Coordinates of C-alpha atoms and ligand atoms in Angstrom, one line a residue:
X1 CA 170.7 151.2 117.3
X2 CA 169.6 154.4 116.0
X3 CA 172.0 157.2 113.8
X4 CA 170.1 160.4 112.5
X5 CA 170.8 161.9 109.1
X6 CA 169.4 165.3 108.3
X7 CA 169.5 166.2 104.8
X8 CA 169.3 169.8 103.4
X9 CA 167.0 170.4 106.5
X10 CA 165.3 173.7 106.1
X11 CA 162.8 175.6 108.1
X12 CA 160.5 178.2 107.8
X13 CA 157.9 179.9 109.9
X14 CA 155.5 181.7 107.3
X15 CA 157.9 183.5 105.1
X16 CA 160.8 183.8 107.6
X17 CA 163.7 180.8 107.3
X18 CA 165.1 179.9 110.2
X19 CA 167.2 176.8 109.5
X20 CA 168.7 177.0 106.0
X21 CA 169.6 173.6 104.5
X22 CA 171.4 172.3 107.1
X23 CA 173.2 168.5 106.5
X24 CA 174.6 166.6 109.6
X25 CA 175.1 163.2 110.2
X26 CA 174.8 161.7 114.1
X27 CA 176.4 158.5 114.7
X28 CA 174.5 155.7 116.5
X29 CA 175.2 155.7 120.3
X30 CA 176.9 159.2 119.6
X31 CA 176.6 162.4 122.4
X32 CA 176.4 165.2 120.2
X33 CA 175.7 168.8 121.4
X34 CA 174.1 171.3 119.3
X35 CA 175.8 174.8 120.5
X36 CA 175.2 178.3 119.7
X37 CA 173.7 181.8 121.0
X38 CA 170.1 181.7 121.7
X39 CA 167.6 181.7 118.4
X40 CA 170.4 180.1 116.0
X41 CA 168.0 177.3 115.6
X42 CA 168.9 174.4 118.3
X43 CA 165.8 174.0 119.4
X44 CA 163.9 174.2 115.8
X45 CA 165.7 171.7 115.1
X46 CA 165.7 169.4 117.7
X47 CA 161.6 169.7 117.5
X48 CA 162.1 168.5 113.8
X49 CA 163.9 165.4 115.1
X50 CA 161.3 164.9 117.5
X51 CA 158.2 165.6 115.0
X52 CA 157.2 168.2 117.3
X53 CA 157.8 170.8 114.2
X54 CA 157.0 169.9 110.3
X55 CA 160.2 170.1 108.1
X56 CA 159.4 172.9 105.3
X57 CA 162.4 171.2 103.0
X58 CA 164.7 168.2 103.1
X59 CA 164.7 164.8 104.6
X60 CA 165.5 163.4 108.2
X61 CA 166.4 159.5 108.6
X62 CA 166.7 157.6 111.7
X63 CA 168.2 154.3 110.9
X64 CA 168.2 154.5 107.3
X65 CA 164.1 155.6 107.4
X66 CA 162.9 158.4 106.2
X67 CA 160.8 159.7 108.9
X68 CA 159.6 162.9 107.7
X69 CA 155.9 161.9 108.0
X70 CA 156.5 159.3 110.9
X71 CA 154.2 160.2 114.1
X72 CA 156.6 161.5 116.8
X73 CA 155.3 158.6 118.9
X74 CA 156.4 156.1 116.5
X75 CA 160.4 157.6 116.1
X76 CA 161.8 156.0 119.2
X77 CA 162.9 159.0 120.9
X78 CA 162.4 160.8 124.0
X79 CA 162.6 164.3 124.6
X80 CA 164.2 166.4 127.8
X81 CA 163.0 169.9 127.9
X82 CA 164.5 173.0 129.8
X83 CA 161.3 173.4 131.8
X84 CA 160.6 169.6 132.9
X85 CA 157.7 170.1 134.9
X86 CA 156.8 167.0 136.7
X87 CA 153.5 166.3 138.3
X88 CA 153.3 168.0 141.5
X89 CA 150.8 165.7 143.0
X90 CA 152.3 162.1 142.1
X91 CA 155.0 160.5 144.0
X92 CA 158.4 159.9 141.9
X93 CA 157.3 156.5 140.8
X94 CA 154.0 157.6 139.3
X95 CA 156.0 160.6 137.4
X96 CA 158.2 157.8 135.8
X97 CA 155.8 155.5 134.9
X98 CA 152.8 157.7 133.8
X99 CA 153.9 157.4 129.8
X100 CA 153.9 153.3 130.2
X101 CA 150.3 153.6 132.1
X102 CA 149.1 155.7 129.2
X103 CA 150.6 153.3 126.8
X104 CA 148.9 150.4 128.4
X105 CA 151.8 148.8 129.2
X106 CA 151.6 145.5 132.2
X107 CA 151.8 146.2 135.8
X108 CA 154.9 143.9 136.3
X109 CA 156.8 145.5 133.0
X110 CA 156.3 149.2 134.6
X111 CA 157.2 148.0 137.7
X112 CA 160.3 146.4 136.5
X113 CA 161.4 149.2 134.2
X114 CA 161.1 152.1 136.8
X115 CA 162.7 150.4 139.2
X116 CA 165.6 149.4 136.6
X117 CA 165.8 153.1 135.9
X118 CA 165.6 154.4 139.1
X119 CA 168.4 152.3 140.0
X120 CA 170.6 153.8 137.3
X121 CA 169.6 157.3 138.2
X122 CA 170.1 156.5 142.1
X123 CA 166.6 157.5 142.9
X124 CA 165.6 154.0 144.4
X125 CA 165.1 155.3 148.0
X126 CA 162.7 158.4 146.4
X127 CA 160.3 156.7 144.8
X128 CA 157.7 157.3 147.3
X129 CA 158.5 161.1 147.4
X130 CA 156.5 163.8 146.1
X131 CA 158.7 166.5 143.9
X132 CA 158.2 169.1 146.4
X133 CA 160.6 166.5 148.5
X134 CA 163.3 166.6 146.5
X135 CA 166.3 168.7 145.6
X136 CA 166.6 170.3 142.2
X137 CA 169.0 168.0 140.9
X138 CA 166.8 165.0 142.2
X139 CA 163.9 166.6 140.1
X140 CA 166.0 166.9 136.9
X141 CA 166.9 163.0 137.2
X142 CA 163.3 162.3 137.6
X143 CA 162.5 164.1 134.6
X144 CA 165.4 162.1 132.8
X145 CA 164.1 159.1 134.2
X146 CA 160.2 159.6 133.0
X147 CA 162.3 159.6 129.3
X148 CA 164.4 156.4 129.9
X149 CA 161.6 154.1 131.2
X150 CA 160.2 154.4 127.5
X151 CA 163.8 153.1 126.3
X152 CA 164.1 155.3 123.4
X153 CA 166.8 154.7 121.1
X154 CA 167.7 158.3 120.8
X155 CA 167.5 161.2 123.6
X156 CA 166.5 164.6 123.1
X157 CA 167.9 167.0 125.3
X158 CA 166.7 170.7 125.3
X159 CA 169.1 172.8 127.7
X160 CA 168.0 170.5 130.6
X161 CA 170.5 171.7 133.1
X162 CA 170.2 175.5 132.5
X163 CA 167.7 176.2 135.3
X164 CA 169.8 174.6 137.6
X165 CA 172.5 176.6 140.1
X166 CA 176.3 176.6 139.0
X167 CA 177.3 173.8 141.6
X168 CA 174.4 171.3 140.6
X169 CA 175.1 171.8 136.8
X170 CA 178.8 171.0 137.3
X171 CA 177.3 167.7 139.1
X172 CA 174.7 167.0 136.7
X173 CA 177.2 167.3 133.7
X174 CA 179.0 164.1 135.3
X175 CA 175.9 162.4 135.7
X176 CA 175.0 162.7 132.4
X177 CA 178.1 161.2 131.0
X178 CA 177.7 158.6 133.2
X179 CA 173.9 158.2 132.1
X180 CA 175.3 157.9 128.4
X181 CA 177.8 155.0 129.3
X182 CA 175.1 153.1 131.1
X183 CA 172.3 153.5 128.3
X184 CA 174.0 153.2 125.3
X185 CA 171.6 155.0 123.4
X186 CA 172.3 158.1 120.9
X187 CA 172.0 161.7 122.9
X188 CA 171.3 164.7 120.8
X189 CA 172.0 167.5 123.7
X190 CA 171.2 171.5 123.4
X191 CA 173.0 174.0 124.9
X192 CA 174.1 177.6 124.7
X193 CA 177.0 177.1 127.2
X194 CA 180.0 176.1 125.4
X195 CA 181.8 174.5 128.4
X196 CA 178.6 172.3 129.1
X197 CA 179.2 171.2 124.9
X198 CA 182.8 170.9 125.5
X199 CA 182.6 168.6 128.8
X200 CA 180.1 166.3 127.5
X201 CA 180.0 166.1 123.7
X202 CA 181.9 163.4 121.5
X203 CA 181.1 165.8 118.8
X204 CA 179.8 169.5 118.7
X205 CA 177.7 171.2 116.0
X206 CA 178.5 174.7 116.5
X207 CA 175.6 176.8 115.1
X208 CA 174.9 180.3 114.3
X209 CA 171.8 182.3 112.4
X210 CA 170.6 178.9 111.3
X211 CA 174.0 177.9 109.5
X212 CA 176.4 175.3 111.1
X213 CA 179.6 177.0 111.4
X214 CA 181.4 173.7 112.4
X215 CA 181.2 170.5 113.4
X216 CA 183.9 168.6 115.3
X217 CA 185.4 166.8 118.6
X218 CA 186.1 169.4 121.3
X219 CA 189.6 169.3 120.5
X220 CA 189.0 169.8 116.9
X221 CA 187.3 172.9 117.7
X222 CA 189.8 174.1 120.3
X223 CA 192.6 173.6 118.1
X224 CA 191.4 174.1 114.6
X225 CA 188.4 176.8 114.5
X226 CA 187.2 177.3 110.8
X227 CA 186.2 180.9 111.5
X228 CA 186.4 183.9 114.0
X229 CA 183.0 182.7 115.4
X230 CA 184.2 179.4 116.3
X231 CA 187.4 180.8 117.6
X232 CA 185.5 183.3 120.0
X233 CA 182.8 180.9 121.2
X234 CA 184.9 177.9 122.2
X235 CA 187.5 178.5 124.7
X236 CA 187.6 180.2 128.0
X237 CA 188.3 182.8 128.6
X238 CA 187.8 183.6 125.0
X239 CA 190.1 183.6 122.4
X240 CA 192.2 187.1 121.5
X241 CA 191.4 188.0 118.4
X242 CA 192.7 190.9 117.2
X243 CA 192.8 192.9 113.5
X244 CA 196.2 193.2 112.0
X245 CA 198.1 192.7 108.6
X246 CA 200.4 190.7 106.9
X247 CA 203.8 192.6 106.4
X248 CA 207.1 191.4 104.5
X249 CA 210.1 192.2 106.5
X250 CA 213.3 191.2 104.8
X251 CA 211.0 188.8 102.5
X252 CA 209.5 186.9 105.7
X253 CA 205.9 187.3 106.3
X254 CA 205.0 189.2 109.8
X255 CA 201.6 190.5 111.3
X256 CA 201.8 194.0 112.3
X257 CA 199.5 195.8 114.3
X258 CA 199.4 199.2 113.0
X259 CA 203.1 199.8 113.4
X260 CA 203.0 199.2 116.9
X261 CA 203.9 195.4 117.1
X262 CA 205.0 193.0 115.0
X263 CA 205.1 189.3 115.5
X264 CA 206.7 186.7 113.4
X265 CA 204.9 183.7 111.7
X266 CA 206.1 180.2 111.8
X267 CA 206.7 178.8 108.5
X268 CA 203.4 176.6 107.6
X269 CA 203.2 174.6 104.5
X270 CA 199.0 174.8 103.7
X271 CA 199.1 178.8 104.8
X272 CA 196.8 181.0 102.6
X273 CA 198.4 184.3 103.8
X274 CA 200.0 187.2 101.4
X275 CA 201.7 190.8 102.6
X276 CA 199.2 193.2 102.6
X277 CA 196.2 191.0 103.6
X278 CA 193.9 192.5 106.4
X279 CA 193.6 189.5 109.1
X280 CA 192.5 188.7 112.4
X281 CA 195.3 187.1 114.6
X282 CA 193.9 184.7 117.1
X283 CA 195.7 183.3 120.4
X284 CA 194.7 181.8 123.2
X285 CA 195.2 183.3 126.8
X286 CA 196.9 179.7 127.7
X287 CA 199.8 180.2 125.0
X288 CA 201.3 183.4 127.0
X289 CA 203.7 182.2 129.7
X290 CA 205.6 184.6 131.4
X291 CA 209.4 184.6 130.6
X292 CA 211.9 183.3 132.8
X293 CA 214.9 183.2 130.6
X294 CA 215.0 179.6 129.9
X295 CA 211.4 178.4 128.9
X296 CA 213.0 177.7 125.4
X297 CA 211.3 180.2 123.2
X298 CA 213.1 181.9 120.3
X299 CA 213.5 185.8 121.2
X300 CA 211.2 187.1 118.5
X301 CA 208.5 185.1 120.1
X302 CA 208.7 187.4 123.4
X303 CA 207.1 190.7 123.9
X304 CA 207.5 193.2 126.8
X305 CA 203.7 194.6 128.5
X306 CA 202.2 196.2 131.5
X307 CA 199.4 194.5 133.7
X308 CA 196.3 196.6 133.6
X309 CA 194.0 194.1 134.9
X310 CA 194.2 191.0 137.6
X311 CA 191.7 188.6 137.6
X312 CA 193.0 186.0 140.2
X313 CA 191.3 182.8 140.1
X314 CA 193.6 180.8 142.6
X315 CA 195.0 178.3 140.5
X316 CA 195.5 180.6 137.6
X317 CA 195.3 184.1 137.0
X318 CA 194.1 186.2 133.8
X319 CA 196.0 189.1 133.1
X320 CA 194.7 191.9 131.1
X321 CA 198.1 192.6 129.2
X322 CA 198.9 196.3 127.2
X323 CA 201.7 195.4 124.5
X324 CA 202.8 198.7 123.0
X325 CA 199.3 199.9 122.9
X326 CA 197.8 196.6 121.7
X327 CA 196.0 194.5 124.3
X328 CA 196.0 191.2 124.8
X329 CA 194.4 189.0 127.9
X330 CA 196.8 186.3 129.2
X331 CA 196.7 183.6 131.4
X332 CA 199.2 182.4 134.1
X333 CA 199.1 178.9 135.5
X334 CA 200.2 178.4 139.1
X335 CA 199.5 179.9 142.2
X336 CA 201.0 183.4 142.2
X337 CA 200.7 187.2 143.0
X338 CA 200.9 189.8 140.1
X339 CA 200.5 193.0 140.6
X340 CA 198.9 195.9 138.4
X341 CA 201.1 198.1 136.5
X342 CA 204.0 195.3 136.7
X343 CA 206.1 195.0 133.2
X344 CA 206.5 191.6 132.3
X345 CA 208.2 189.7 129.5
X346 CA 205.5 187.1 128.0
X347 CA 206.9 184.4 125.6
X348 CA 203.8 183.5 123.3
X349 CA 203.7 180.0 122.0
X350 CA 203.5 180.6 117.8
X351 CA 203.0 177.0 117.3
X352 CA 199.7 177.6 118.4
X353 CA 198.9 181.2 116.4
X354 CA 195.7 181.4 114.6
X355 CA 195.0 183.6 111.5
X356 CA 191.7 184.6 109.6
X357 CA 191.1 186.5 106.6
X358 CA 189.5 189.6 107.9
X359 CA 187.0 189.9 105.1
X360 CA 185.9 186.2 104.7
X361 CA 186.6 185.5 108.7
X362 CA 187.7 181.9 107.6
X363 CA 190.9 180.4 108.8
X364 CA 193.6 180.7 106.4
X365 CA 196.9 179.5 108.6
Ligands
ADP1 P1 167.4 178.6 119.7 O1 167.0 177.4 120.2 O2 168.8 178.5 119.1 O3 167.4 179.6 120.9 P2 165.4 178.8 118.1 O4 165.2 177.3 117.5 O5 164.1 178.7 119.4 O6 166.8 178.9 118.6 O7 164.9 179.7 117.4 C1 165.4 180.0 116.0 C2 164.3 181.1 115.3 O8 163.1 181.0 115.1 C3 164.8 182.5 116.1 O9 164.5 183.6 115.7 C4 163.1 182.1 117.1 O10 162.3 183.7 116.8 C5 162.5 181.4 115.6 N1 161.2 180.8 116.0 C6 161.3 179.7 116.7 N2 159.8 178.8 116.8 C7 159.3 180.0 116.2 C8 157.5 180.1 115.8 N3 156.6 178.8 116.4 N4 157.1 181.0 115.1 C9 158.0 181.9 114.7 N5 159.0 181.9 114.8 C10 159.6 181.0 115.5
MG2 MG1 166.1 176.8 122.4

C-alpha cells in the first residue's frame, strides 16, 4: 500500500528553478505517467521522490509519512532507469539477486523471490544466461526483475523503453501493463512519448517547463484538453490548431478565418466566447469525414477543399487539405485510394470542436 503526495514541491539547481511548486496526489496502486518534452522536469521529480535529489521547498509524503529526509533505501521504492546497465559478467539470476545479497537476505529467500519474479517476467528459462545472450526485451525484463525482487511498494520508471526499437517498445508496453496487474504496486512512469503515456496510464500528468499543465485520464486529456499545449501534445496526428476570430452573423457567433472561411459554433452553455475575441480553433483529424451526402451532418458543418498531400497508412489515410486557403489535416478511416489534387466535401463533427483563448491559450469552449 502506498500513495504519494507532492505538496508545493520546488527544485532549484543553484539559482535556476526547474520545478515550480508542483502539487500532485498519486493514488495507491495507480499507474501514473508523467509526460512532457525533454527538460520539463520529469526526471527531477522522479529523483526527488526516490530521494536521489534533495527537495528545495515543499513536502513529499508516502502513505501519510513525510519522507523529505528519509534515506532512499528506506522509502520502499525501486527505480528502473533508461540506461539499466546489467552486470555483464553475471548471469540473469545473479543480476536479479544482487540487491538482496547485498542486504544479506537468507539464501533460500533470495532463490524463492528470484524464481517468483522470473516466473512473472517469463525469464525462468534464462536464469543462467549472461546479458549478451539475451535479446533487448529480455534484458529490459531483467532490469525490471532486479527492481521487483525487492518487493517495493512503489516503482519508478524513467523512460525505460526509449532505448528499444519501435516493435519491441510496443511489445514491452503490453508487458508493462500485465506487470502492473500482477504486482499490484504503485507505478510512477516518466516518458516524453505521448503514445506511451496514453496506452499505459490510469492518469497522465502533462508537464511543461517545470509546471503541471493538466492531470487526467487519457480520455479526459484527449476529449477535454485544458489548453493549446495539451491539445497539441496528446493525440496523433496532432489536433489542428488554427488562429481565428469570433464574429457575429445574424446574432449567431461564428469562427472566422480572415474572411476566407466561416464555421458555425454549436450552442454550449458553459462557453466563454464573445464577438471580436482572438482564438485558436481546435479540431482533431478524426473529426473530419468524407461526405457521402447522407451521414447526417447539417449543411453548415460541411466544407469543400482540395487534397494537397496524401499519407496512406493502410487502414487510414491522412490528408493535408486546403479549404478556401485554410490548411487542415484530416484523417479518413478505412482502406481507400485518395488522389492528390482531388476535390472533396468534408463534414466536420463540430460536436468535438475546441476553442482556446489566443492570449491565455486556455480552453474557453
Ligand atoms: P526531463 O527529465 O523532463 O527531460 P530533467 O528533470 O532532467 O528533465 O531536467 C529539468 C531541468 O533541470 C533541465 O533544464 C535540466 O537542464 C535541469 N537539470 C537537471 N539536472 C540538473 C543538475 N544536476 N544541475 C543543473 N541543472 C539540472
Ligand atoms: Mg529525463
